[in-house]
mmCIF file of C-alpha atoms and ligand atoms in Angstrom:
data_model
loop_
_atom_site.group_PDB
_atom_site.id
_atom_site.type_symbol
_atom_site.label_atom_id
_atom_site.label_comp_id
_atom_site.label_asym_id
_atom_site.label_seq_id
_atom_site.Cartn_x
_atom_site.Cartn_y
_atom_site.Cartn_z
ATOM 1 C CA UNK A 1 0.000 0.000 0.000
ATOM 2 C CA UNK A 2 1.334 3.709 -0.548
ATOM 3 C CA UNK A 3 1.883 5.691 2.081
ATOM 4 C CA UNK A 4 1.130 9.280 0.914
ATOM 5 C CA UNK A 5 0.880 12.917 2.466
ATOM 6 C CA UNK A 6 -2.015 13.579 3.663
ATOM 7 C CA UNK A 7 -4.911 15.271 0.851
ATOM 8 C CA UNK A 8 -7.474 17.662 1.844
ATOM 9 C CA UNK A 9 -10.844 17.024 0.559
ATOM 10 C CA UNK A 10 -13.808 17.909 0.753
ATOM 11 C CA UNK A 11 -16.886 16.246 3.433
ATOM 12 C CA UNK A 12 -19.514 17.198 1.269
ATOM 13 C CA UNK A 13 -18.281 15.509 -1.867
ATOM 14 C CA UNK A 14 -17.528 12.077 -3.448
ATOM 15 C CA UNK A 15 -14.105 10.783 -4.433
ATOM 16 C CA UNK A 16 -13.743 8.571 -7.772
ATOM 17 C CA UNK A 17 -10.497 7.421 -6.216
ATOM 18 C CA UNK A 18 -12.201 6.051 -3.039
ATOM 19 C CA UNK A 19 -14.681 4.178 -5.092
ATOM 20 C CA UNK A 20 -12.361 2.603 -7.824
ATOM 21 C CA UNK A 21 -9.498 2.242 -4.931
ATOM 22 C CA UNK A 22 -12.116 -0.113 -3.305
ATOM 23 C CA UNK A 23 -13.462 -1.741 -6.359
ATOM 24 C CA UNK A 24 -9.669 -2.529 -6.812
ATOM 25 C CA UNK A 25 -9.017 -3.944 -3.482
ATOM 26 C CA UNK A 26 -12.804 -5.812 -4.258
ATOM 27 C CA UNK A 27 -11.682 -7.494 -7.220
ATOM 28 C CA UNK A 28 -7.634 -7.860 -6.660
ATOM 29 C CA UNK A 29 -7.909 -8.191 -2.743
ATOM 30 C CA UNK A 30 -10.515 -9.794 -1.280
ATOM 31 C CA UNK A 31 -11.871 -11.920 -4.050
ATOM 32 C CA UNK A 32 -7.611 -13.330 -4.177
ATOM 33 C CA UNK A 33 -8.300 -15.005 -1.266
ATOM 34 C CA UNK A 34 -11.039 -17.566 -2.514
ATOM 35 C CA UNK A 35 -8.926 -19.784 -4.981
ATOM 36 C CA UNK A 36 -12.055 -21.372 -7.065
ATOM 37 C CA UNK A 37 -15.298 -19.696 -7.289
ATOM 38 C CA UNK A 38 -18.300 -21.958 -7.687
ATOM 39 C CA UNK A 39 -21.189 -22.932 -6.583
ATOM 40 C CA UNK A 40 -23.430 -20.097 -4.522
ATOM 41 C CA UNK A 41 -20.657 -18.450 -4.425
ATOM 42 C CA UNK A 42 -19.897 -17.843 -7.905
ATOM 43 C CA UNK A 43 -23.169 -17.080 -8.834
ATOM 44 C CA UNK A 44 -22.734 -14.264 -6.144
ATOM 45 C CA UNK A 45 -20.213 -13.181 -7.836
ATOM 46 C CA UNK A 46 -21.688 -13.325 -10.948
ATOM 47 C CA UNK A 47 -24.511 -10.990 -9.286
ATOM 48 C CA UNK A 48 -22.342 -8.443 -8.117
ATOM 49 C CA UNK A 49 -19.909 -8.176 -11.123
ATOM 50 C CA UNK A 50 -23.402 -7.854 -13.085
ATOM 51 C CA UNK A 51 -25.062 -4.623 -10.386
ATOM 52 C CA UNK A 52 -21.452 -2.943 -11.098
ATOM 53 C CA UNK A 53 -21.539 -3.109 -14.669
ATOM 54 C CA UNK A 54 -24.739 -1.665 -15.088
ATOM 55 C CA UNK A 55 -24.742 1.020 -12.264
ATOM 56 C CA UNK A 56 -21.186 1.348 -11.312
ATOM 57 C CA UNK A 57 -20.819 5.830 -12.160
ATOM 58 C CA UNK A 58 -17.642 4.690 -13.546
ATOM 59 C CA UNK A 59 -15.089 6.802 -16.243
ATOM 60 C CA UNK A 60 -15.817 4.966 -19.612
ATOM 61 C CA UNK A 61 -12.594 2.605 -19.340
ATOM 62 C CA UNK A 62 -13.630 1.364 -16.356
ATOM 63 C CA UNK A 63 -17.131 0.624 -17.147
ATOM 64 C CA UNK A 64 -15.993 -1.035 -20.638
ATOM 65 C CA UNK A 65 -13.791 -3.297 -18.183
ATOM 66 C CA UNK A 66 -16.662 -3.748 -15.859
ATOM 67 C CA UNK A 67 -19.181 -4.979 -18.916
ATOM 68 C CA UNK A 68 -16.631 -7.190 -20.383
ATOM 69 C CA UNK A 69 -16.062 -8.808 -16.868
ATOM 70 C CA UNK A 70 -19.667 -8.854 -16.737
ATOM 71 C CA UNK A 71 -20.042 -10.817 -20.289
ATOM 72 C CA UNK A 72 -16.940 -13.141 -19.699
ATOM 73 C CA UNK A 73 -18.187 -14.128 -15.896
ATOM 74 C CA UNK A 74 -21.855 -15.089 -16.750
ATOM 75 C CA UNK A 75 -21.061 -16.968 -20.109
ATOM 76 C CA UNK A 76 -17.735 -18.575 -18.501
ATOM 77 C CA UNK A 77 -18.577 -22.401 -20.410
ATOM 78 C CA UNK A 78 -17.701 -24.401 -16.796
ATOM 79 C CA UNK A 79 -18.935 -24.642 -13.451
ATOM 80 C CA UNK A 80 -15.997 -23.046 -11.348
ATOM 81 C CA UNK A 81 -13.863 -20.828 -12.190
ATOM 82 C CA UNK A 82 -10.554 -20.673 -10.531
ATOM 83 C CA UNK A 83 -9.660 -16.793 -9.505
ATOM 84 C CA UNK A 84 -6.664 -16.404 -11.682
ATOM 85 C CA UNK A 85 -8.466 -16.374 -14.401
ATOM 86 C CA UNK A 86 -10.086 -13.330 -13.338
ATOM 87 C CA UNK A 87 -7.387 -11.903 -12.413
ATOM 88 C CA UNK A 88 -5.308 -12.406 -15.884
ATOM 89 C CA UNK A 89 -8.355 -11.430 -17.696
ATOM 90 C CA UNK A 90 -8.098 -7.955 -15.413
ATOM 91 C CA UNK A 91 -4.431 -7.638 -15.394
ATOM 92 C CA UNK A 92 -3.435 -8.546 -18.769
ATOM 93 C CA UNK A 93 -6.303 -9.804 -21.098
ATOM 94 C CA UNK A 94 -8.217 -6.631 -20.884
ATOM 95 C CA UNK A 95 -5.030 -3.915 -20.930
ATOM 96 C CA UNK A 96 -4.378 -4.985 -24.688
ATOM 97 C CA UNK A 97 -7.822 -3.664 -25.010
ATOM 98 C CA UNK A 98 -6.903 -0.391 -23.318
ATOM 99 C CA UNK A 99 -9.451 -1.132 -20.613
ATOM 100 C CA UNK A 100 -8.069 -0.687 -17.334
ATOM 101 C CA UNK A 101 -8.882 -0.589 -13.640
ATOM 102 C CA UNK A 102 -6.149 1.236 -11.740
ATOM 103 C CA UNK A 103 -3.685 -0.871 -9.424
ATOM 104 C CA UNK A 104 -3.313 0.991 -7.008
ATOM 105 C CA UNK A 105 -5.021 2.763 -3.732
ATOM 106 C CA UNK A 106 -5.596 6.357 -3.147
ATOM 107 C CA UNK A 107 -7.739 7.326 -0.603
ATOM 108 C CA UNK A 108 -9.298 10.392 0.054
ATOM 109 C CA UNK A 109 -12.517 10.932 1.689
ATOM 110 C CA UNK A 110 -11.544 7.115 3.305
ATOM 111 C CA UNK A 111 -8.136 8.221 4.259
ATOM 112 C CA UNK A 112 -7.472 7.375 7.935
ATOM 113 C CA UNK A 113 -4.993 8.728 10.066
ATOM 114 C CA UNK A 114 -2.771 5.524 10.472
ATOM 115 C CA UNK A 115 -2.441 2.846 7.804
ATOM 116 C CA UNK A 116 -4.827 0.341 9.705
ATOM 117 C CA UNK A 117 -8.012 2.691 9.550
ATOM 118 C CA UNK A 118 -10.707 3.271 7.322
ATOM 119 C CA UNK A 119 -9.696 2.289 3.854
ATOM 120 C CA UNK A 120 -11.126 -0.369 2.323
ATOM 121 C CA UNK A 121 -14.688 -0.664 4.626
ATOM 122 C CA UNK A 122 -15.348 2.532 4.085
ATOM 123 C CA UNK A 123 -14.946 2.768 0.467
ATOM 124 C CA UNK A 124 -17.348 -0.327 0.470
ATOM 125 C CA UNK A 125 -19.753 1.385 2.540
ATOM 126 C CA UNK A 126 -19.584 4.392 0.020
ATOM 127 C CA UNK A 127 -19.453 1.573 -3.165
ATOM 128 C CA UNK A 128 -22.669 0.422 -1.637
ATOM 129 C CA UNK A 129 -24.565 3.493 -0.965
ATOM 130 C CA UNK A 130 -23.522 4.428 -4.487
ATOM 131 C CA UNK A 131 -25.258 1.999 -5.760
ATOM 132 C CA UNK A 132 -28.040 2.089 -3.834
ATOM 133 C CA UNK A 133 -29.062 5.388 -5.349
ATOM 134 C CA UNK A 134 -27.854 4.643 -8.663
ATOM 135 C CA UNK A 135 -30.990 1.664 -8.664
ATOM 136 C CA UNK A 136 -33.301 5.077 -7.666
ATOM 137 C CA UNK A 137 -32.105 6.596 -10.588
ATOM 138 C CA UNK A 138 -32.178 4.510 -12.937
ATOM 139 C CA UNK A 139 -34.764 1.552 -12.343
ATOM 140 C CA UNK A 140 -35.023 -0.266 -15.315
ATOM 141 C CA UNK A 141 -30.709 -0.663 -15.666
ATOM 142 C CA UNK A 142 -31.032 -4.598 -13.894
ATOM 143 C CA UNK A 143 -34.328 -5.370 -16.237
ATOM 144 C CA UNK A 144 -33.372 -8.361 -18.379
ATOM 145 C CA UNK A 145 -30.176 -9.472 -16.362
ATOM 146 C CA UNK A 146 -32.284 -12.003 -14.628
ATOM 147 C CA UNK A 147 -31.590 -10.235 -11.228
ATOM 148 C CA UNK A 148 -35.081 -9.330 -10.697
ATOM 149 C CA UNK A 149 -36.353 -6.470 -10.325
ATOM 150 C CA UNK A 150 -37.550 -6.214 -7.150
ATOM 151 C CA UNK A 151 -36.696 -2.493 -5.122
ATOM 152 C CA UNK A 152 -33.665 -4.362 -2.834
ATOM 153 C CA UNK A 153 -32.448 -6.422 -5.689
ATOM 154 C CA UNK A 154 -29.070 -4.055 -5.147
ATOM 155 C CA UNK A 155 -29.212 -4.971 -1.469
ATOM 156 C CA UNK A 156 -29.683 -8.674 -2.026
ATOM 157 C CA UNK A 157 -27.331 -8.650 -4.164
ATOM 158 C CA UNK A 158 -24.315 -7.021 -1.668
ATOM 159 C CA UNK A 159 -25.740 -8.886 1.565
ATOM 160 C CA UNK A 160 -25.191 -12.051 -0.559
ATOM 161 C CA UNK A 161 -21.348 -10.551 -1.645
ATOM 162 C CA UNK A 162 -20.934 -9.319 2.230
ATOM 163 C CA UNK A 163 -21.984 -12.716 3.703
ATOM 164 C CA UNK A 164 -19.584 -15.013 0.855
ATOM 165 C CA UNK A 165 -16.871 -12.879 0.386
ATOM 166 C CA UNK A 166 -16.010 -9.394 2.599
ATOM 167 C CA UNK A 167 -13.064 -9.853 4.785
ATOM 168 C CA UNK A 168 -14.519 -8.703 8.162
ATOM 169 C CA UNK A 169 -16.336 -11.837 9.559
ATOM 170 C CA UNK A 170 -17.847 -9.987 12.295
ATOM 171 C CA UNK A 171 -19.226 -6.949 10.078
ATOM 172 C CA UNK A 172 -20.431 -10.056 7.712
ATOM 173 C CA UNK A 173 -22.438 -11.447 10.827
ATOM 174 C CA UNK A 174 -23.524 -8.241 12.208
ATOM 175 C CA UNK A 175 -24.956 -7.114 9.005
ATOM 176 C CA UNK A 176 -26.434 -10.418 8.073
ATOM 177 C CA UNK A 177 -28.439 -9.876 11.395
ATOM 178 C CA UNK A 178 -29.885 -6.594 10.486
ATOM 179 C CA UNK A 179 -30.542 -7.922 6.754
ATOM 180 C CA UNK A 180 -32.828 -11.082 7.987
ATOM 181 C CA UNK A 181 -34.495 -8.710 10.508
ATOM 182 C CA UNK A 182 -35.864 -6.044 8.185
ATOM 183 C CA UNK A 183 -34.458 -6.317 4.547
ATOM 184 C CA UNK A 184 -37.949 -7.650 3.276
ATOM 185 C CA UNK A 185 -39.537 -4.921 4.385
ATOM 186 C CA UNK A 186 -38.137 -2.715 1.570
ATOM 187 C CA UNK A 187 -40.579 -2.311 -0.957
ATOM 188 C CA UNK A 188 -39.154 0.891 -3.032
ATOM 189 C CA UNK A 189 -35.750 1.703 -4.521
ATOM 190 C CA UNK A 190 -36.097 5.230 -1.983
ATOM 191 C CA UNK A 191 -36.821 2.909 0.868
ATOM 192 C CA UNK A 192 -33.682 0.434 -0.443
ATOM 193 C CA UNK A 193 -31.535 3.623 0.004
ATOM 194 C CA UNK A 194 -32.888 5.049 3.705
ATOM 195 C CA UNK A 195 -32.601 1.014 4.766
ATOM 196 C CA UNK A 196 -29.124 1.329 4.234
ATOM 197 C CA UNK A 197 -28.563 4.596 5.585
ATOM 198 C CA UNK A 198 -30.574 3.545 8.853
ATOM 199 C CA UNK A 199 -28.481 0.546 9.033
ATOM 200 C CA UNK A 200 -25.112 2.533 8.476
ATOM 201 C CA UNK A 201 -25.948 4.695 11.119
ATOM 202 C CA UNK A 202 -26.956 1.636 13.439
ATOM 203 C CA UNK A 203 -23.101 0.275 12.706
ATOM 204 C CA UNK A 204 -21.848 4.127 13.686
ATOM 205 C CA UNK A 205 -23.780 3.997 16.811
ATOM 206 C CA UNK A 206 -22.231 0.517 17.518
ATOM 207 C CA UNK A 207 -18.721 1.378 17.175
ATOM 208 C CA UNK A 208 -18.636 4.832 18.399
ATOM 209 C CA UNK A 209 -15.075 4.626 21.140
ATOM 210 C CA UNK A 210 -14.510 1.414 19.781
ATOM 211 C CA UNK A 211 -11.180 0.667 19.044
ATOM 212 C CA UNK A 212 -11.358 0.514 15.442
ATOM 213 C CA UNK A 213 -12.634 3.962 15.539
ATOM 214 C CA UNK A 214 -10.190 6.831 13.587
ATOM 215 C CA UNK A 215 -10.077 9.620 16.362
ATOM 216 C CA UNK A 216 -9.826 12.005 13.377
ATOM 217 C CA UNK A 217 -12.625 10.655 12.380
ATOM 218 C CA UNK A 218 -15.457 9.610 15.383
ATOM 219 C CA UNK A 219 -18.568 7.705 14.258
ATOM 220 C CA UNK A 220 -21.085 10.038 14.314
ATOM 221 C CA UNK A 221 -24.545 9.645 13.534
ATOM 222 C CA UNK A 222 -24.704 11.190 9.799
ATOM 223 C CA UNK A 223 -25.127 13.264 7.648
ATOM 224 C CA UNK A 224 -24.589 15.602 10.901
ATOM 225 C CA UNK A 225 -26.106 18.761 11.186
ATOM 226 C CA UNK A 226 -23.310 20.608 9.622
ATOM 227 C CA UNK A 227 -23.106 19.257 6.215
ATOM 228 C CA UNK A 228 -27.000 19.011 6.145
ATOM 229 C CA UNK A 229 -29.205 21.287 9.147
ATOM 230 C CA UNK A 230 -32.348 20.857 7.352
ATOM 231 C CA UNK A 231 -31.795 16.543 8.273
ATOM 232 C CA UNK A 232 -32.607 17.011 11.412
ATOM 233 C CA UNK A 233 -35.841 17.922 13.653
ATOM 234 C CA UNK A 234 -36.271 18.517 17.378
ATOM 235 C CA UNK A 235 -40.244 17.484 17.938
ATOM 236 C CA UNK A 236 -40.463 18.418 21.801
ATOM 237 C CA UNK A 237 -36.903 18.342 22.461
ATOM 238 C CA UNK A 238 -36.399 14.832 21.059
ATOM 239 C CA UNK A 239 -34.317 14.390 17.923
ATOM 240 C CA UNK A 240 -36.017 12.989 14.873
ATOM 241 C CA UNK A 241 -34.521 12.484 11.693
ATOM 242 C CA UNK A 242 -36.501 14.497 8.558
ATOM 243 C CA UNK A 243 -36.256 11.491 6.105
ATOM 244 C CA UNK A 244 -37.460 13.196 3.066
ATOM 245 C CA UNK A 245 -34.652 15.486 3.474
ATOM 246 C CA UNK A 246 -32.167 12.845 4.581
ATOM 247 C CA UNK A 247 -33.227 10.957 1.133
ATOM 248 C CA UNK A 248 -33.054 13.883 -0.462
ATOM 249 C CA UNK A 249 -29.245 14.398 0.710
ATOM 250 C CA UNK A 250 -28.401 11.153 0.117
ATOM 251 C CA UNK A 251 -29.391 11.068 -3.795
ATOM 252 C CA UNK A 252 -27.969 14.207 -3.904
ATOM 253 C CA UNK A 253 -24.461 13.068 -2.101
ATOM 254 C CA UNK A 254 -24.090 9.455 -3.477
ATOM 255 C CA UNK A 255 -25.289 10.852 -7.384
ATOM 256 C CA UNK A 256 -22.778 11.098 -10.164
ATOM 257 C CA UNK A 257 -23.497 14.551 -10.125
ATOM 258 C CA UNK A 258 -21.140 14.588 -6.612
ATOM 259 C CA UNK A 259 -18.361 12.611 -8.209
ATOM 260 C CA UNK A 260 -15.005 13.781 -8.250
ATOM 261 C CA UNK A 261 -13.026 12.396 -10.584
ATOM 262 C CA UNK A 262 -9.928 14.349 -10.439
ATOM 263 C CA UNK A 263 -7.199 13.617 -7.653
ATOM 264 C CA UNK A 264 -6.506 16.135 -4.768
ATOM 265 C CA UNK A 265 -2.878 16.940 -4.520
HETATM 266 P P1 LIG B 301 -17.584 4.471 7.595
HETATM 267 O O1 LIG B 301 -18.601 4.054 8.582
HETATM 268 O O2 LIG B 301 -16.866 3.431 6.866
HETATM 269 O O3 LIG B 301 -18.336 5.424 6.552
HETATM 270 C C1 LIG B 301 -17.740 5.846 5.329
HETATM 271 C C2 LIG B 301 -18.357 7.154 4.906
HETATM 272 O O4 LIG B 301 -19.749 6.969 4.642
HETATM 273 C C3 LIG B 301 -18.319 8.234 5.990
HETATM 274 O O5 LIG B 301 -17.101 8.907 5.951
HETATM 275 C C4 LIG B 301 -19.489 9.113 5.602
HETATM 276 O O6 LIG B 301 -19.106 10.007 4.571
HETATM 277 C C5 LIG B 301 -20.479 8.133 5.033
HETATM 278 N N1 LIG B 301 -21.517 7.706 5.982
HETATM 279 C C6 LIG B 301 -21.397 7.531 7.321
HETATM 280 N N2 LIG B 301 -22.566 7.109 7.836
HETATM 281 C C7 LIG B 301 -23.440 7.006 6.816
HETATM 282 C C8 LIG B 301 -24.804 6.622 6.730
HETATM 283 N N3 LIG B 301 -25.502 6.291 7.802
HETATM 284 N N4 LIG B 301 -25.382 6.623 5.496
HETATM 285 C C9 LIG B 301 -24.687 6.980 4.399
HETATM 286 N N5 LIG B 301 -23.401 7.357 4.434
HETATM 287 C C10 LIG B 301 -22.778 7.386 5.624
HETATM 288 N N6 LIG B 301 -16.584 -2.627 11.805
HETATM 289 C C11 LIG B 301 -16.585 -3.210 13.024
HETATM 290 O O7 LIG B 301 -15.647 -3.004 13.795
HETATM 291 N N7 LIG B 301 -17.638 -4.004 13.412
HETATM 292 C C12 LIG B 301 -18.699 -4.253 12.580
HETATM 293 O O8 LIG B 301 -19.626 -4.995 12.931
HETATM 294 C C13 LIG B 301 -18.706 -3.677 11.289
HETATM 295 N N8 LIG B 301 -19.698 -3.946 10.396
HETATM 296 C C14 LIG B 301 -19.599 -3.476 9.116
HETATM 297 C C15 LIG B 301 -20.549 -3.842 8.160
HETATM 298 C C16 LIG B 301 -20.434 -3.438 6.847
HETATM 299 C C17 LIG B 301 -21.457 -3.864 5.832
HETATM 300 C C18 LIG B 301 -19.327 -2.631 6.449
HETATM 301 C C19 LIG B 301 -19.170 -2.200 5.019
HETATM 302 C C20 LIG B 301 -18.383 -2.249 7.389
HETATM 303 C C21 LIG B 301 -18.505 -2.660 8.718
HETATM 304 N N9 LIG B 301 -17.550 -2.313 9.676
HETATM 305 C C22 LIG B 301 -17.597 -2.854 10.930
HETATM 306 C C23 LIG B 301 -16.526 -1.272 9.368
HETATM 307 C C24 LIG B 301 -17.013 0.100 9.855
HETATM 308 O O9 LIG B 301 -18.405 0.262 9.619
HETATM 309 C C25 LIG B 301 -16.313 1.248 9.137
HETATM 310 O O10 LIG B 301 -16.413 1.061 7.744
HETATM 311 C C26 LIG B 301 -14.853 1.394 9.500
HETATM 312 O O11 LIG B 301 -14.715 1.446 10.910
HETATM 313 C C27 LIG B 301 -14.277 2.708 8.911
HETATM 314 O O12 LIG B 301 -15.036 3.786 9.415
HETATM 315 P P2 LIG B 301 -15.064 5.204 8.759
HETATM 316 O O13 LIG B 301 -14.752 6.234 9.775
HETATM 317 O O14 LIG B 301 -14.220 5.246 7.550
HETATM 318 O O15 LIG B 301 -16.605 5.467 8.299
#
């Protein structure tokens, strides 16, 4: 991993480089650590490779590597396939094209302030937001892959990659917890995307002084009232969350329209 000077950004904004740094560590990282993918598994995979290739808010390379993934995965002619494959396809198979993932991480907005914080998780939980309001925006983009198109199909899909593949048993458990409680309660793509902020906020709650915590960065129950004041409501003196505005700030954060695509220096 590098170890670079710190980069001011921006709270209010989305980093590219925190969402393609994660999708790298995704595909390079944590999938490297399951030798042959078959079986539930694989078709997991298959599911998630499919929800990034059509709403990834990726530059144009990256989505052209993304759909050919996509394409090579679900019509791969055998039963298993072993993870270097996938990898050599990524690495080498798809450069000659020109299409190309970057290699590397460079956080930004999931910088933490030693090398063991933040990172990866959190560009996951932004990956997954992402997404999450990319299905809002544009429902009929999983029509025809055979996902279904039910409102949490993006949800299934990611609780099914979180409980097979992502590297944090415990987060895998916890969130499998809160998915069996209340995931089939979702009925809308809007209601998909406050689910997963409630949930988020649940995990912040949890793991507020915890150890794992970044003190330069304390879990907080968000968006707080600085980056958006109109979120929150005091209904005789109890807080209460406004969740039309809080939906409205989340399409508005996690939207393409937010993306940075440019590096800090
Ligand atoms: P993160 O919580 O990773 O958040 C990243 C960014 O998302 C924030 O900087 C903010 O911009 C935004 N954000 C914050 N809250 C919300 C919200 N409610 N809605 C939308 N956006 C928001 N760690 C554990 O130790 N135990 C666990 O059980 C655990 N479970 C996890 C489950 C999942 C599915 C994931 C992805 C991670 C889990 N983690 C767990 C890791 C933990 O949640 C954090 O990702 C990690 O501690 C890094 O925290 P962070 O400060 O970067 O902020």
């Amino acid at each position: 991993t590098d170890t670079k000077e710190w980069k001011d950004f921006d709270k209010l904004k989305l980093y590219m480089d925190d969402l393609e740094s994660g999708l790298h560590y995704l595909l390079r990282v944590e999938l490297a650590t399951h030798k042959t993918l078959e079986g539930a598994q694989l078709k997991t995979f298959k599911d998630v490779v499919t929800v990034l290739a059509k709403l990834f808010p990726g530059s144009q390379p990256v989505m052209k590597l993304l759909e050919t993934l996509q394409v090579w995965v679900v019509s791969f002619p055998l039963d298993k396939i072993p993870y270097d494959a996938v990898l050599d396809l990524l690495n080498n198979k798809m450069r000659i094209s020109g299409l190309h993932l970057p290699s590397h991480i460079r956080w930004v907005s999931c910088q933490g302030s030693r090398p063991e914080l933040r990172g990866y998780p959190c560009s996951f939980w932004e990956l997954f937001h992402t997404l999450s309001v990319q299905a809002a925006l544009q429902p009929k983009a999983l029509l025809h892959t055979g996902l279904g198109d039910g409102a949490p199909v993006v949800l299934q899909t990611m609780r099914r990659y979180i409980q097979d593949f992502f590297g944090c048993r415990a987060c895998a458990q916890h969130f499998e917890q809160m998915a069996k409680e209340s995931l089939h309660l979702v009925e809308t793509p809007d209601g998909a995307i406050l689910w997963l902020w409630e949930k988020h906020n649940i995990v912040n709650a949890r793991l507020a002084g915890d150890l794992s915590e970044d003190p330069k960065f304390p879990k907080l129950q968000w968006p707080t009232p600085e980056i958006c004041p109109e979120c929150h409501e005091e209904i005789k003196g109890l807080h209460t969350w406004n969740k039309a505005e809080v939906l409205r700030f989340l399409k508005h954060h996690y939207s393409p329209d937010n993306l940075v695509f440019a590096s800090p220096e």
